[in-house]
Amino acid sequence: MKLGSRTWLALAFFAVIALLPFLLPTFYLTLLGNVGIYALVALGLVLLTGVAGSTSFGQAAFMGVGAYTSAVLCLRFGLSPWLTLFAAVVVTGVVALILGAITLRMQGHFLPLATIAWGLSLYYTFGNAPFTGGFTGLTGVPPISLFGMALNTPSRFYWLVWAVLALCAWVTQNLLQSRTGRAMRALRGGVTVAESFGVNTYVLRVQTFLLSAVLAALAGWLYAHGQGFINPTPFGLSQGIEFLFMAVVGGSGSVGGAILGAGLITLLRDQLQNLLPKLLGQSGDFVTPVFGILVILMLQVAREGLWPLLERILPRPSQTLMPGTERLPIHTKPASGEELLRLEGVSKHFGGLKAVNGVSFSLNSGEILGLIGPNGAGKSTLFNVISGVLPPTAGHITLRGQDISRFASRQIARLGMARTFQHVKLFPEMTLLGNAMMGGYTRAHAGVTRSLLHLERSEEAALQHAAAEQLTRVGLGDVFELAGNLPLGQQRILEIARALVADPTLLLLDEPAAGLRLGEKRELAALLRKLQGEGVTILIVEHDMDLVMNVVDRLVVMNYGEKLAEGTPREIQQHPAVREAYLGGAA
Amino acid sequence: MDLAQLFDPAIFPVLAADGLTNGAVYALLSLALVLVFAVTRVIFVAQGEFVSFGALTLASLQLGKVPGTLWLVLALLAISAVVEGISQLRQGQGRRAGMVLLSALGISAGLWALLTWLAPLKLALPLQVLLTLLLVVPLGPMTYRLTFMPLREASTLVLLIAAVSLHLILSGLGLAFFGAEGSRTPAFAEGQITLGQVQLSAQSLVTILVSAVLMLALYFFFDRTLAGKALRATAVNRLGARLSGISPVRAGYVSFTLAAAIGALSGLLIGPSTPLSYDSGFLIGLKGFVGAIVGGLVSYPVAALGALLVGLLESFASFSFSAWKEVIVFGLILPVLLWRSLTTRHAEEEE
Amino acid sequence: MSLLSVQDLHVNYGRVEALHGVSLEVGAGQIVSVIGPNGAGKTTLLSALAGVLPSRGTALYQGEALSSLSVEERVRRGLVMVPEKRELFGSMTVADNLLLGSYSRRSRSQVGTDLENIYARFPRLLERRKQLAGTLSGGEQQMLAIGRALMTAPKLLMLDEPSLGLAPIIVREIFKIVESLRASGVTVLLVEQNARAALACSDHGYVLETGDVKLSGPAQQLADDPAVTSAYLGSQES
Amino acid sequence: MKRTLLFSLTALLLSSASAEIRIGVVISATGPAASLGIPEKNTVALLPKKIAGQDITYIILDDASDTTTAVTDTRKLIQDNKVDLILGTTTTPASLAMIDVVAQAKVPMISLAASEGIIAPVDTKKRWVFKTPQTDAIMAAAIVDHMAKNGIKTVGYIGFNDAYGEGWFAELQKNAAAKGIKIVGSERYNRTDTSVTAQALKVAAAKPDAVLIGASGVPGVLPQKALRDRGYAGKIYQTHGVANPDFLRVGGKDVEGAILPAGPILVADQLPDTNPNKKVGLSYVNQYEAIYGKDSVSTFGGHMYDAGLILQKAIPRALKVGKPGTAEFREGLRAAIEGTRNVIGAHGIFNLSATNHLGLDARSRVMVVVQDGTWKLLK
């Protein structure tokens, strides 16, 4: 396999790290050992906070659960640390599962507060539980041995820590570059999109949370056996805060940021400890306040942390498609003319507002149906009801004979429906390719474990291939461009490509032509007809009448939440009520 | 065993009174937290520091010392003036920049003169309380100007990290100013009052009454005055407020001023019954938070009730399982969150 | 003299340009409408003029450059927008919503009279003054939004799709109100999809399409222009 | 900034060349234990600057009352600053955590924390660890003795919910059992709690003859006040942790009558002239207050001072074994400290041995009562 320049840099970095014990004074190994342990926790926060958008002050507490589990089992039953590692991970996982299941449904800012609460609770639990040695702590925790060699000198322990960190950084990076990783990124502000393409975001959120807790447990395990002593203070709230600092200062969006942040904060504190007494005298201890001031200043200068600044000078990540011959399976499409979608008296009310009221129509396979109406007529609401984003207040929707009225959007997605959004919902920091691959989520199957170990590469290659194919098909050439750099019209096209990667039976397009230039609109019309020729059924909401009248077979007109008219484009254009609705009758 | 003893007529009312006294202070703090969050999206964990600063500044004045708070105020004033001056200059407002610097200089000199003159005189308690408020309350708007105003478009997480940093700064400075040991401030009322079964210290009664009055005052402010309504409006709909001519920056200033004032007053209320030290405020503030969370960080009355509940729960837990008290009090959040997660539909968080 | 004069206004969303150099004039005492299909950039234009979105180009209001003024400062000078989504204070009463409109006014003496005038203009708001704004019907909300804006004592009122989502009978009412504003000395910049109704009450009109002004002229002239119709119903019409 | 850095760098190079003994100090100058750590840190200024012709350099690091930081600081002092001895740290858990580090590096350490577990039993690791403060065991024994003599049969306990409160409760249990005193209640509170009414109520309801409050510094006032407010009339004992002027200042009338064991230094001026600790204690108090102001001294700084006195005797002997900075010197220093005999400190007379790394006896504490807002020696 050919390695990208980023990968070479990472390998070089870890090679230097491996050689440092021969170059650095011992104390720096101690310090870097701490950095490694902290970076593990920060790595978990990268997944949780930077990628998935949930914040936790409780990582130190999870670290404590891991540390205590391992230490107590070692001391009580004389087990080997390698055995208790397993127990530490399991116990922490169970605790995290319980806490996560309770809190992860909450809105963004509740989670950090809840984590403060359990961070404090677990601290006092460590101090008061009967088997933890109380606040005074447990001494004599055995060191970790490898092939009979105790890893308790600074340099050996340093190697152990960084080996574990390198491994975890590698698997985390793998995960981020996988199908699951893309879905995780969508948890941050893109839940609707993720659900629309078949992701169970709640389960994924819990999984992410679990993973971050396990990384913390691993750090706790290293900590306990490295120090040989544990008591509650290192697992208290202030350490939990410190970990979040590391992730945020380093740049919580990337693996590099976790290591950078952990290193920076640890070294900064150490250097402040040396420097401040010289500048301000011994009379007071100003390390913490000065540290706080520096963090605030940094946030005001670089909100995203320091890694993005560093990233600008790094070579760009590799921009080649993965080789691979495997192709994704293709859904069987229903025969042309068969009834695909049917709405019966569908209503959606918001309080007193009847956004959609008793709308019925049906859509046959191979057809393009246009849904038009003035602004505020309820078209987008109806779209959201059909795709399962909103549950209908009344009525029935059937897809290929199956009642989907009560289905969540991810379930509907799995039945072969894909959509675009009126307000473009892309991931601007992801490449076109990454965005498009999001569409193929339900066509691939690799879960967290396979992703972590990069055992899903052939499937990933097939996904890439499918995405690249659809991007070419809609005329988006530079697949490694960031989606945020595209003009609005092209972003809409990208959304269509993303929906096509899902290999949909039914494609829902919400105002695909808005913001497109004339030439682009013509291409769009051509594309839609081509798709129709290939057996894709399309439901389209559009304001651009030129486009609509040109491509659709039939039109449904809505006004004030109700169906106003239905018919061919020509019939609709002559329909007096439609003209009235569009041009207004106030005069 | 213990639980039955809890309802002993000699014990229950005492615990309830104790819980209400603390709960009243938590309630005040929770109101400030809800206010600051609703208006500025800042989860203001440094709120508790104002509590410590309030009590300890008064304690310094009691000893006839110039409180360290003065130096902090002067430093923040200087930095704020420079920052503000620069931003005025950038907008081409040279004269205004000069005015800002000059007035800051004037205020600083005045404050310094006032404090160095009055502090050693050991004035009467009400005057010292006024001096304390004069020193602590400005910390609110100034920390807003320097910390949060430049970040006002940032995500909640960034604001939260900034608030935590501020907590570190203020508690570190608190240690330098006031020392590690706590201080007690004089009571506003001496003696014990007997209400039926319960013996209540007069100070507890003052705490409860003052909290109640403050809450009523806040209610009046939010419900009856244009400025208070403008704050609420900013919290309800930021864009709508701007389009009505309400400046969110000004709303930020007002809410942080109120937060500092409420914090300092809370410190003065608890100060007499318990020694407060530089790091006491944080946990007191966090308990206010639990209340605020019960109120979903939006509802003032529910937050206040939640905070009262925290006070009561803390008192009863202290009696029955004192070692596990914090676990119980902070664990309270989890069922509340669970209940919320089951009753509210998950809303998409658009960044 | 123009109350508002806009030259070559550009607005970007990130790297994407949404307005490509729009110019328009609003004379004092006029009603000027900007019409065009969805996605043409009408709302973007108003938001930029209100200061909600950053923009490039020159915009002079009462001869003063707008660029350095915040939203609130524009409101204080009488440049007020009623946004498409109304942006009311949903959990506050109708009366409070109106009162808050007067927040930035220096002189309080006129506020009471103005409030009475607004209640007189919108009797339904008077009936519902103690109700929460969020519980009003769409039409009432629109009235409240206009009412709140009027409480700021505006010189130039910018209305973004005031007829959006309203029943025809209410739409008619809204346009009557717009016309009556001119009588009370308020200049109006109206953004509408309901082209016919908008042009009917306007002095001047602009047709916006994909971020550019496609047509402009006296309202009556535009109303008769077939190009306007085609912008909405497609050019196929024969 | 750059200049300072350059300056400190040259200073570092120069200093490592000259003959000197480097001593690392780890102290809790911030965090929950700061009220104990700060006087200890302040006392470093009173320690000898020159012993047997050798310059002594003290490098002070704050551990913020945190175990990890204490361990990292210790490693930094040993590995980076190449110190020959570690003084500190303030808290028991952190001191325990440091043992492995100093034992591995073979650098002697004198802890300033309370628990007996730090130095006992002396094994291959704890060979390197000494301490100067009286153990909780010595102090608790004194309290329980006093209780027994005053006919107390039942005792209640209210203590910190941390290592300090936990350690004291363990010692109370041990000693009370030996004297047949029954513990009828045990409650915990946090240093920063605003109310202990509930705990006081609970303990008072059990009607013990006496209550012991296991707290340090000003927060010790809270339970005593709460007990008195609840009308509790029995004896109230405090620990030596409260023996600082702030406790009296803040406690005022509320702490009248509190009985506690303390190092003789607390009441040095009331000791009979025959007491050998009187002179040393007064000298320390005077030196300390000359720098930090009147009524600023607490007993905790005395432990640091005592460590200095032990070193004064030990270093000259260690110098005979090896040069500073060498393993021989450190081993020599260890042995010399272990061989400390009859060093009269502010807190007692130190007689160390291979099995006793504290070396204080019952003379190292006196019983004191708070009377008229001051410490009063109980004969």
PDB file of C-alpha atoms in Angstrom, chain B residues 2 5 11 14-15 18 22 26 175 180-184 199 270 273-275 278-280 283-284 287 315 318-320 322-323 325-326, chain D residues 29-31 34-35 38 161 187-188 190-195 197-199 201-202 205 217-219 222 225 230 244 246 249-251 254:
ATOM      1  CA  ASP B   2     -31.484   6.964  60.366  1.00  0.00           C
ATOM      2  CA  GLN B   5     -34.888   9.670  62.935  1.00  0.00           C
ATOM      3  CA  ILE B  11     -34.893  17.208  64.029  1.00  0.00           C
ATOM      4  CA  VAL B  14     -34.151  22.143  62.049  1.00  0.00           C
ATOM      5  CA  LEU B  15     -32.954  20.341  58.953  1.00  0.00           C
ATOM      6  CA  ASP B  18     -31.078  24.766  57.471  1.00  0.00           C
ATOM      7  CA  ASN B  22     -28.735  27.358  52.068  1.00  0.00           C
ATOM      8  CA  TYR B  26     -28.420  28.559  45.884  1.00  0.00           C
ATOM      9  CA  LEU B 175      -5.802  32.862  47.233  1.00  0.00           C
ATOM     10  CA  ALA B 180      -5.739  30.194  52.190  1.00  0.00           C
ATOM     11  CA  GLU B 181      -7.778  30.491  55.341  1.00  0.00           C
ATOM     12  CA  GLY B 182     -11.369  31.564  55.326  1.00  0.00           C
ATOM     13  CA  SER B 183     -12.987  34.454  57.075  1.00  0.00           C
ATOM     14  CA  ARG B 184     -16.313  35.139  58.628  1.00  0.00           C
ATOM     15  CA  GLN B 199     -34.733  27.618  66.858  1.00  0.00           C
ATOM     16  CA  ILE B 270     -23.618  33.304  53.905  1.00  0.00           C
ATOM     17  CA  SER B 273     -22.964  31.833  59.334  1.00  0.00           C
ATOM     18  CA  THR B 274     -19.970  30.065  57.868  1.00  0.00           C
ATOM     19  CA  PRO B 275     -16.361  30.973  57.197  1.00  0.00           C
ATOM     20  CA  TYR B 278     -11.147  31.729  48.424  1.00  0.00           C
ATOM     21  CA  ASP B 279     -12.263  28.360  47.054  1.00  0.00           C
ATOM     22  CA  SER B 280     -15.628  27.994  48.802  1.00  0.00           C
ATOM     23  CA  LEU B 283     -19.010  24.410  45.026  1.00  0.00           C
ATOM     24  CA  ILE B 284     -21.683  26.816  46.201  1.00  0.00           C
ATOM     25  CA  LYS B 287     -25.059  23.711  43.665  1.00  0.00           C
ATOM     26  CA  SER B 315     -29.387  19.076  54.531  1.00  0.00           C
ATOM     27  CA  SER B 318     -25.913  15.463  55.442  1.00  0.00           C
ATOM     28  CA  PHE B 319     -27.908  14.086  58.300  1.00  0.00           C
ATOM     29  CA  SER B 320     -28.370  10.582  57.020  1.00  0.00           C
ATOM     30  CA  SER B 322     -22.923  12.677  55.424  1.00  0.00           C
ATOM     31  CA  ALA B 323     -19.986  11.039  53.638  1.00  0.00           C
ATOM     32  CA  LYS B 325     -23.795  13.832  50.599  1.00  0.00           C
ATOM     33  CA  GLU B 326     -22.160  15.226  47.457  1.00  0.00           C
TER      34      GLU B 326
ATOM     35  CA  ALA D  29       0.938  26.212  48.303  1.00  0.00           C
ATOM     36  CA  THR D  30      -2.372  26.147  46.485  1.00  0.00           C
ATOM     37  CA  GLY D  31      -5.394  23.878  46.490  1.00  0.00           C
ATOM     38  CA  ALA D  34      -2.868  25.514  51.055  1.00  0.00           C
ATOM     39  CA  SER D  35      -3.568  26.674  54.594  1.00  0.00           C
ATOM     40  CA  ILE D  38       1.763  28.198  52.883  1.00  0.00           C
ATOM     41  CA  ASN D 161     -14.513  14.071  54.019  1.00  0.00           C
ATOM     42  CA  GLU D 187     -20.056  12.197  60.398  1.00  0.00           C
ATOM     43  CA  ARG D 188     -18.235  13.824  57.504  1.00  0.00           C
ATOM     44  CA  ASN D 190     -16.392  19.120  53.253  1.00  0.00           C
ATOM     45  CA  ARG D 191     -13.879  21.828  53.851  1.00  0.00           C
ATOM     46  CA  THR D 192     -15.931  24.248  51.790  1.00  0.00           C
ATOM     47  CA  ASP D 193     -19.372  23.313  53.100  1.00  0.00           C
ATOM     48  CA  THR D 194     -21.573  26.168  54.173  1.00  0.00           C
ATOM     49  CA  SER D 195     -23.422  24.269  56.848  1.00  0.00           C
ATOM     50  CA  THR D 197     -25.996  21.772  61.078  1.00  0.00           C
ATOM     51  CA  ALA D 198     -27.279  18.369  60.008  1.00  0.00           C
ATOM     52  CA  GLN D 199     -24.122  16.527  61.040  1.00  0.00           C
ATOM     53  CA  LEU D 201     -27.610  17.524  64.975  1.00  0.00           C
ATOM     54  CA  LYS D 202     -27.006  13.867  64.254  1.00  0.00           C
ATOM     55  CA  ALA D 205     -28.695  13.413  69.105  1.00  0.00           C
ATOM     56  CA  GLY D 217      -7.750  25.396  59.914  1.00  0.00           C
ATOM     57  CA  VAL D 218     -10.721  27.708  59.899  1.00  0.00           C
ATOM     58  CA  PRO D 219     -13.254  25.145  58.664  1.00  0.00           C
ATOM     59  CA  LEU D 222     -18.022  25.278  61.697  1.00  0.00           C
ATOM     60  CA  LYS D 225     -20.348  26.460  66.320  1.00  0.00           C
ATOM     61  CA  ARG D 230     -27.758  23.086  68.882  1.00  0.00           C
ATOM     62  CA  ASN D 244      -3.249  28.622  63.566  1.00  0.00           C
ATOM     63  CA  ASP D 246      -6.934  32.316  61.760  1.00  0.00           C
ATOM     64  CA  ARG D 249      -9.637  35.058  64.666  1.00  0.00           C
ATOM     65  CA  VAL D 250     -12.548  33.550  62.804  1.00  0.00           C
ATOM     66  CA  GLY D 251     -13.800  31.284  65.546  1.00  0.00           C
ATOM     67  CA  ASP D 254     -17.629  30.054  69.132  1.00  0.00           C
TER      68      ASP D 254
END
